[in-house]
Short mmCIF file of C-alpha atoms and ligand atoms in Angstrom, two decimals:
data_model
loop_
_atom_site.label_atom_id
_atom_site.label_comp_id
_atom_site.label_asym_id
_atom_site.label_seq_id
_atom_site.Cartn_x
_atom_site.Cartn_y
_atom_site.Cartn_z
CA MET A 1 93.98 78.71 157.45
CA SER A 2 93.83 82.23 155.49
CA ALA A 3 91.99 82.12 152.42
CA GLN A 4 94.12 81.82 148.90
CA PHE A 5 93.38 85.15 147.96
CA PRO A 6 94.90 86.28 144.05
CA VAL A 7 98.16 86.87 144.11
CA ALA A 8 97.88 88.97 141.04
CA ARG A 9 95.17 90.98 140.60
CA PRO A 10 94.89 92.55 137.00
CA ARG A 11 91.53 94.92 138.09
CA ARG A 12 93.94 97.24 139.86
CA LEU A 13 94.82 98.81 136.52
CA ARG A 14 91.16 99.41 135.63
CA ARG A 15 89.66 100.75 138.41
CA THR A 16 89.16 104.48 137.66
CA PRO A 17 89.11 106.21 134.41
CA ALA A 18 92.80 107.75 134.83
CA LEU A 19 94.70 104.61 135.57
CA ARG A 20 92.80 102.88 132.57
CA ARG A 21 94.17 106.02 130.69
CA LEU A 22 97.73 106.17 131.83
CA VAL A 23 98.24 102.54 130.67
CA ALA A 24 96.20 102.21 127.29
CA GLU A 25 98.51 100.56 125.01
CA THR A 26 96.79 101.78 121.80
CA ARG A 27 95.57 105.90 121.18
CA LEU A 28 93.58 106.53 118.16
CA ALA A 29 94.89 110.10 116.86
CA PRO A 30 92.90 112.73 114.93
CA ALA A 31 96.01 112.81 112.63
CA ASP A 32 96.13 109.38 112.04
CA LEU A 33 92.62 109.59 110.69
CA VAL A 34 91.56 110.02 106.85
CA LEU A 35 88.20 110.80 105.50
CA PRO A 36 87.01 109.71 102.04
CA MET A 37 85.35 112.12 100.30
CA PHE A 38 82.44 112.31 97.41
CA VAL A 39 82.79 114.93 94.23
CA LYS A 40 79.83 115.05 91.41
CA GLU A 41 79.91 116.81 88.60
CA GLY A 42 76.98 119.11 87.95
CA ILE A 43 74.98 119.31 91.08
CA ALA A 44 74.05 122.05 92.12
CA GLU A 45 73.60 121.32 95.67
CA PRO A 46 74.93 118.35 98.45
CA GLN A 47 72.92 114.77 97.99
CA PRO A 48 72.39 112.49 100.61
CA VAL A 49 73.80 108.74 100.17
CA ALA A 50 70.74 106.88 100.93
CA SER A 51 72.92 103.80 102.06
CA MET A 52 75.08 106.15 104.31
CA PRO A 53 73.34 108.09 106.49
CA GLY A 54 75.05 111.46 107.44
CA VAL A 55 77.67 110.63 104.00
CA PHE A 56 76.82 113.09 100.93
CA GLN A 57 77.76 113.56 97.73
CA HIS A 58 78.92 117.23 97.30
CA THR A 59 79.15 120.23 95.66
CA LEU A 60 82.69 121.90 94.82
CA ASP A 61 80.98 124.36 97.52
CA SER A 62 80.11 121.85 99.78
CA LEU A 63 83.43 119.57 99.56
CA ARG A 64 85.28 122.83 100.30
CA LYS A 65 83.03 123.34 103.32
CA ALA A 66 83.54 119.65 104.94
CA ALA A 67 87.03 119.51 103.76
CA HIS A 68 87.91 122.36 106.22
CA GLU A 69 86.05 120.85 108.64
CA ALA A 70 88.12 117.43 108.46
CA ALA A 71 91.41 119.77 108.92
CA GLU A 72 90.25 121.58 111.46
CA ALA A 73 88.86 118.63 113.39
CA GLY A 74 92.80 117.71 112.62
CA VAL A 75 92.19 114.85 110.62
CA GLY A 76 95.45 113.68 108.60
CA GLY A 77 94.29 113.52 105.28
CA ILE A 78 91.19 113.53 103.15
CA ILE A 79 90.56 110.95 100.07
CA LEU A 80 88.88 112.09 97.09
CA PHE A 81 86.08 110.50 94.78
CA GLY A 82 85.03 111.77 91.49
CA VAL A 83 81.57 110.89 90.40
CA PRO A 84 81.82 112.80 86.98
CA ALA A 85 78.65 113.52 84.39
CA ALA A 86 79.03 111.85 82.22
CA LYS A 87 80.85 108.22 81.79
CA ASP A 88 81.99 106.39 78.88
CA GLY A 89 84.43 103.61 77.58
CA THR A 90 87.60 104.13 78.58
CA GLY A 91 86.87 106.81 81.34
CA SER A 92 87.80 110.01 79.95
CA ALA A 93 86.31 112.06 83.04
CA ALA A 94 88.70 110.86 85.18
CA ASP A 95 92.38 112.39 83.67
CA ASP A 96 90.73 115.01 81.85
CA PRO A 97 92.08 118.65 83.50
CA ASP A 98 89.29 119.88 84.26
CA GLY A 99 87.51 116.73 85.32
CA ILE A 100 85.75 116.98 88.42
CA VAL A 101 89.04 115.47 91.15
CA GLN A 102 90.90 117.60 89.45
CA ARG A 103 88.33 121.07 89.78
CA ALA A 104 88.69 119.79 93.24
CA LEU A 105 91.87 119.25 94.20
CA ARG A 106 93.47 122.46 92.77
CA ASP A 107 90.67 124.19 95.14
CA LEU A 108 91.12 123.01 97.75
CA ALA A 109 94.76 123.23 97.06
CA SER A 110 94.40 126.73 97.58
CA ASP A 111 91.65 126.61 100.04
CA LEU A 112 93.53 124.36 102.53
CA GLY A 113 97.11 124.46 101.98
CA ASP A 114 99.36 122.00 104.06
CA ALA A 115 96.88 121.57 107.23
CA THR A 116 95.38 118.41 105.54
CA VAL A 117 97.03 116.04 103.08
CA LEU A 118 95.19 115.98 99.80
CA MET A 119 94.77 112.55 98.62
CA THR A 120 92.93 110.64 95.41
CA ASP A 121 91.54 107.25 95.07
CA LEU A 122 92.50 106.17 91.46
CA CYS A 123 90.70 103.54 89.49
CA LEU A 124 88.53 103.82 86.51
CA ASP A 125 85.46 102.36 87.88
CA GLU A 126 83.79 105.99 88.94
CA TYR A 127 84.67 106.86 84.98
CA THR A 128 83.52 103.93 83.08
CA ASP A 129 79.72 103.34 81.50
CA HIS A 130 80.06 99.79 82.00
CA GLY A 131 81.12 100.08 85.88
CA HIS A 132 84.17 98.03 85.75
CA CYS A 133 87.99 99.00 87.15
CA GLY A 134 89.56 99.27 84.06
CA ILE A 135 89.07 98.99 79.49
CA LEU A 136 87.76 96.56 78.22
CA THR A 137 88.41 93.73 74.88
CA GLY A 138 86.23 92.94 73.01
CA SER A 139 85.16 89.65 74.53
CA GLY A 140 83.96 92.58 78.13
CA GLU A 141 87.46 91.37 79.95
CA ILE A 142 89.75 93.74 81.87
CA ASP A 143 92.64 93.96 79.98
CA ASN A 144 95.26 94.74 82.41
CA ASP A 145 98.28 96.72 80.53
CA ALA A 146 95.87 98.73 78.41
CA THR A 147 94.53 99.79 82.04
CA LEU A 148 97.87 100.17 83.14
CA GLU A 149 98.37 103.05 81.08
CA ARG A 150 95.39 104.49 81.68
CA TYR A 151 96.23 104.58 85.44
CA ALA A 152 99.50 106.58 84.57
CA SER A 153 97.50 109.64 82.64
CA ILE A 154 95.01 109.85 85.35
CA ALA A 155 97.99 109.65 87.99
CA LEU A 156 99.41 112.66 86.35
CA ALA A 157 96.67 114.44 85.87
CA GLN A 158 95.50 114.06 89.91
CA ALA A 159 99.66 115.11 90.43
CA GLU A 160 99.43 118.39 88.33
CA ALA A 161 96.31 119.40 90.04
CA GLY A 162 97.50 119.28 92.97
CA SER A 163 97.13 115.61 95.14
CA ALA A 164 99.88 115.38 97.80
CA VAL A 165 99.18 111.02 97.66
CA VAL A 166 97.31 108.66 94.47
CA GLY A 167 96.03 105.88 95.72
CA PRO A 168 95.58 103.58 92.90
CA SER A 169 92.62 100.69 93.94
CA GLY A 170 91.87 98.72 90.98
CA MET A 171 94.30 95.79 91.11
CA MET A 172 95.96 95.46 88.12
CA ASP A 173 99.43 94.01 87.96
CA GLY A 174 101.60 96.45 87.64
CA GLN A 175 99.34 99.12 88.82
CA VAL A 176 102.23 101.04 90.73
CA GLY A 177 105.20 100.63 89.02
CA ALA A 178 103.83 101.93 86.00
CA ILE A 179 102.14 104.86 87.85
CA ARG A 180 105.63 105.78 89.27
CA THR A 181 107.04 105.62 86.13
CA ALA A 182 104.78 108.41 84.72
CA LEU A 183 104.62 109.87 87.68
CA ASP A 184 108.89 110.40 88.15
CA GLY A 185 108.85 110.82 83.90
CA ALA A 186 107.28 114.04 84.34
CA GLY A 187 109.20 115.41 87.72
CA HIS A 188 106.55 114.48 90.28
CA THR A 189 108.81 112.75 92.41
CA ASP A 190 107.30 114.09 95.38
CA THR A 191 104.17 113.04 94.60
CA ALA A 192 103.45 110.08 97.11
CA ILE A 193 101.75 106.03 95.69
CA LEU A 194 98.80 104.61 98.64
CA ALA A 195 98.93 101.29 97.06
CA TYR A 196 95.65 99.80 97.68
CA SER A 197 97.67 96.36 97.39
CA VAL A 198 95.38 94.34 99.84
CA LYS A 199 91.89 94.56 98.46
CA TYR A 200 89.06 91.75 98.89
CA ALA A 201 86.74 91.01 95.99
CA SER A 202 84.23 92.67 99.50
CA ALA A 203 80.17 92.32 100.11
CA TYR A 204 80.78 95.06 102.31
CA TYR A 205 81.50 97.64 99.18
CA GLY A 206 77.96 97.77 98.52
CA PRO A 207 77.38 101.02 99.70
CA PHE A 208 79.93 103.09 98.03
CA ARG A 209 79.08 102.06 94.95
CA ASP A 210 75.61 103.87 95.41
CA ALA A 211 78.19 106.87 96.75
CA ALA A 212 79.96 106.72 93.94
CA GLU A 213 77.74 105.23 91.64
CA CYS A 214 80.03 102.48 90.19
CA ALA A 215 78.51 99.29 90.49
CA PRO A 216 79.51 97.34 87.44
CA GLN A 217 76.86 96.70 84.93
CA PHE A 218 77.76 93.15 84.16
CA GLY A 219 80.19 90.88 86.02
CA ASP A 220 81.80 91.81 89.60
CA ARG A 221 85.28 92.33 90.35
CA SER A 222 86.18 88.82 91.19
CA THR A 223 88.84 88.18 88.85
CA HIS A 224 91.12 91.08 90.27
CA GLN A 225 90.03 91.51 93.60
CA GLN A 226 91.75 89.02 95.31
CA ASP A 227 89.44 86.29 97.36
CA PRO A 228 88.18 86.51 101.47
CA ALA A 229 90.02 83.68 101.95
CA ASN A 230 93.52 84.20 101.14
CA THR A 231 96.28 85.56 103.70
CA ASP A 232 99.78 84.59 101.70
CA GLU A 233 98.68 86.11 98.86
CA SER A 234 98.35 89.84 100.01
CA ILE A 235 101.93 89.28 100.90
CA ARG A 236 102.67 88.96 97.68
CA GLU A 237 100.72 91.89 97.14
CA VAL A 238 102.12 94.06 99.41
CA LEU A 239 105.64 92.59 98.58
CA LEU A 240 105.24 93.34 95.27
CA ASP A 241 103.55 97.01 95.22
CA LEU A 242 106.59 97.83 97.37
CA ASP A 243 108.99 96.72 94.89
CA GLU A 244 106.80 98.40 92.45
CA GLY A 245 108.01 101.84 94.27
CA ALA A 246 104.59 101.81 96.88
CA ASP A 247 105.58 104.57 99.50
CA MET A 248 102.74 103.47 101.63
CA VAL A 249 100.41 100.02 101.50
CA MET A 250 96.28 99.60 102.61
CA VAL A 251 94.49 96.85 103.58
CA LYS A 252 91.18 97.16 102.56
CA PRO A 253 87.72 96.03 104.21
CA ALA A 254 88.80 96.52 107.54
CA GLY A 255 86.81 95.02 110.18
CA ALA A 256 86.28 92.13 108.76
CA TYR A 257 89.97 91.30 107.86
CA LEU A 258 92.33 92.46 110.80
CA ASP A 259 94.41 90.06 111.28
CA VAL A 260 95.63 90.90 107.76
CA VAL A 261 95.93 93.99 108.76
CA ARG A 262 98.77 92.43 111.92
CA ARG A 263 100.02 90.17 109.62
CA VAL A 264 101.26 93.34 106.85
CA ARG A 265 102.25 95.71 109.66
CA ASP A 266 104.44 92.45 110.75
CA THR A 267 106.04 92.15 107.71
CA VAL A 268 106.44 95.08 106.26
CA ASP A 269 108.70 99.02 106.76
CA VAL A 270 106.25 101.36 105.15
CA PRO A 271 103.10 102.80 107.36
CA VAL A 272 100.04 100.98 107.10
CA ALA A 273 96.89 102.09 105.91
CA ALA A 274 93.17 100.05 106.81
CA TYR A 275 90.19 101.33 104.76
CA GLN A 276 87.38 101.22 106.95
CA VAL A 277 84.79 100.49 103.91
CA SER A 278 81.24 101.67 102.98
CA GLY A 279 79.47 98.51 104.38
CA GLU A 280 81.31 98.65 107.90
CA TYR A 281 79.86 102.31 108.03
CA ALA A 282 76.51 101.35 107.36
CA MET A 283 76.08 98.17 109.83
CA ILE A 284 76.77 100.02 112.85
CA GLU A 285 74.74 103.52 111.40
CA ALA A 286 71.47 101.21 110.27
CA ALA A 287 71.73 99.45 113.90
CA ALA A 288 72.80 101.81 116.22
CA GLU A 289 69.30 103.95 113.89
CA LYS A 290 67.31 101.39 114.97
CA GLY A 291 68.40 101.67 118.89
CA TRP A 292 70.57 98.19 118.86
CA ILE A 293 73.85 99.42 119.42
CA ASP A 294 75.33 102.22 121.09
CA ARG A 295 76.38 104.38 118.25
CA GLU A 296 79.56 106.33 119.64
CA ARG A 297 81.49 103.34 121.74
CA THR A 298 80.39 101.08 119.12
CA ILE A 299 82.08 103.85 116.58
CA MET A 300 85.22 104.21 118.63
CA GLU A 301 85.72 100.96 119.38
CA SER A 302 85.85 99.64 115.70
CA LEU A 303 88.02 102.74 114.87
CA THR A 304 90.54 101.57 117.83
CA SER A 305 90.28 97.84 117.04
CA ILE A 306 91.78 98.77 113.39
CA HIS A 307 94.43 101.06 114.74
CA ARG A 308 95.44 98.21 117.70
CA ALA A 309 95.28 95.35 114.77
CA GLY A 310 98.65 97.30 112.79
CA ALA A 311 97.07 100.95 110.79
CA ASP A 312 98.71 103.56 111.36
CA ILE A 313 96.59 105.46 109.21
CA VAL A 314 92.90 104.23 109.02
CA LEU A 315 90.16 105.82 106.33
CA THR A 316 86.80 106.26 107.56
CA TYR A 317 83.69 107.94 106.99
CA TRP A 318 83.84 108.58 110.54
CA ALA A 319 86.95 110.84 110.22
CA THR A 320 85.75 114.26 111.19
CA GLU A 321 83.40 113.01 113.93
CA ALA A 322 85.87 110.65 115.33
CA ALA A 323 89.00 113.37 115.27
CA ARG A 324 86.65 116.08 117.27
CA ARG A 325 85.68 113.69 119.87
CA LEU A 326 89.88 112.76 120.23
CA GLY A 327 90.94 116.19 119.95
C1 PBG B 401 86.76 101.54 93.52
C2 PBG B 401 87.25 101.99 94.97
C3 PBG B 401 86.34 100.88 95.57
C4 PBG B 401 86.30 101.07 97.25
C5 PBG B 401 87.37 102.05 96.54
N1 PBG B 401 87.31 102.34 95.98
C6 PBG B 401 85.14 100.14 95.15
C7 PBG B 401 85.28 98.87 94.54
O1 PBG B 401 85.95 98.29 94.38
O2 PBG B 401 83.90 98.21 94.30
C8 PBG B 401 85.23 100.81 97.87
C9 PBG B 401 85.01 101.66 99.54
C10 PBG B 401 83.69 101.21 99.93
O3 PBG B 401 82.96 100.90 100.19
O4 PBG B 401 83.77 102.58 101.23
N2 PBG B 401 87.29 102.31 93.11
#
């Protein structure tokens, strides 16, 4: 009597690194990665962000250098966030042609040429003294439609300074349509929109608020960002943004919302991005620093998982490091 052996042996294809590489279903490439970068006005030296080891608020000079390194590593794009020297109620530095992001864009556009895609986050929270993503009414609520006019103006300032892709992240209703109309009206028909269509009211943004100095001075963002309990709502947001003219859509955060990434990927026919946010970065860095996890393996596993879930493009603070490893 012969023993009963398994007929199928999936382990055969896992036996060697070469076999595993041959049958890998997901491959991350440097060009899939986008690096978020912070540039701060009025500082002489780059400043480390305490809750995000390895991430800096850049000067114009250090930004140029780091952007160069990213492009050299083959990173697909960089997305800029500005930290202005002065803030006010309407976030007037956001669309000032001499605002910090516009100055950085002009520098980088001439420096980098077409080596990587220059993108900009488009929101007001980094620029308002109250830290909210829009203009407030007298009673302290966000005035959706007044905010749209500000976003349209910021889009123009960013496009004129050289942003190839603007990324509205404020979750105001109608923001993509308002921005598209403004861009087209000014002849910027080639400026693309990466819509932060699906953006949850997430605790994972904690460290970002240090990096961008934009914690709300009162209240929170749950009247415009989405409830983590929902996913049908995300599909509705994505479809609305595509109707309004979005060229690409984003899900944010990434790691805790991989089901949403997959659902969006299965629903739309445009590129899907996912943003591995500051809290995802900080958790892995902190655990690695304590020696509790293998830093490099965890980073690459987290990025592969986001890509596998359906994100064509992954925004990550590890973009340059990961691209070097992959390249
Ligand atoms: C809003 C914006 C935020 C992030 C990106 N764009 C903060 C927020 O909505 O509170 C978070 C990114 C991160 O946590 O890495 N301008």
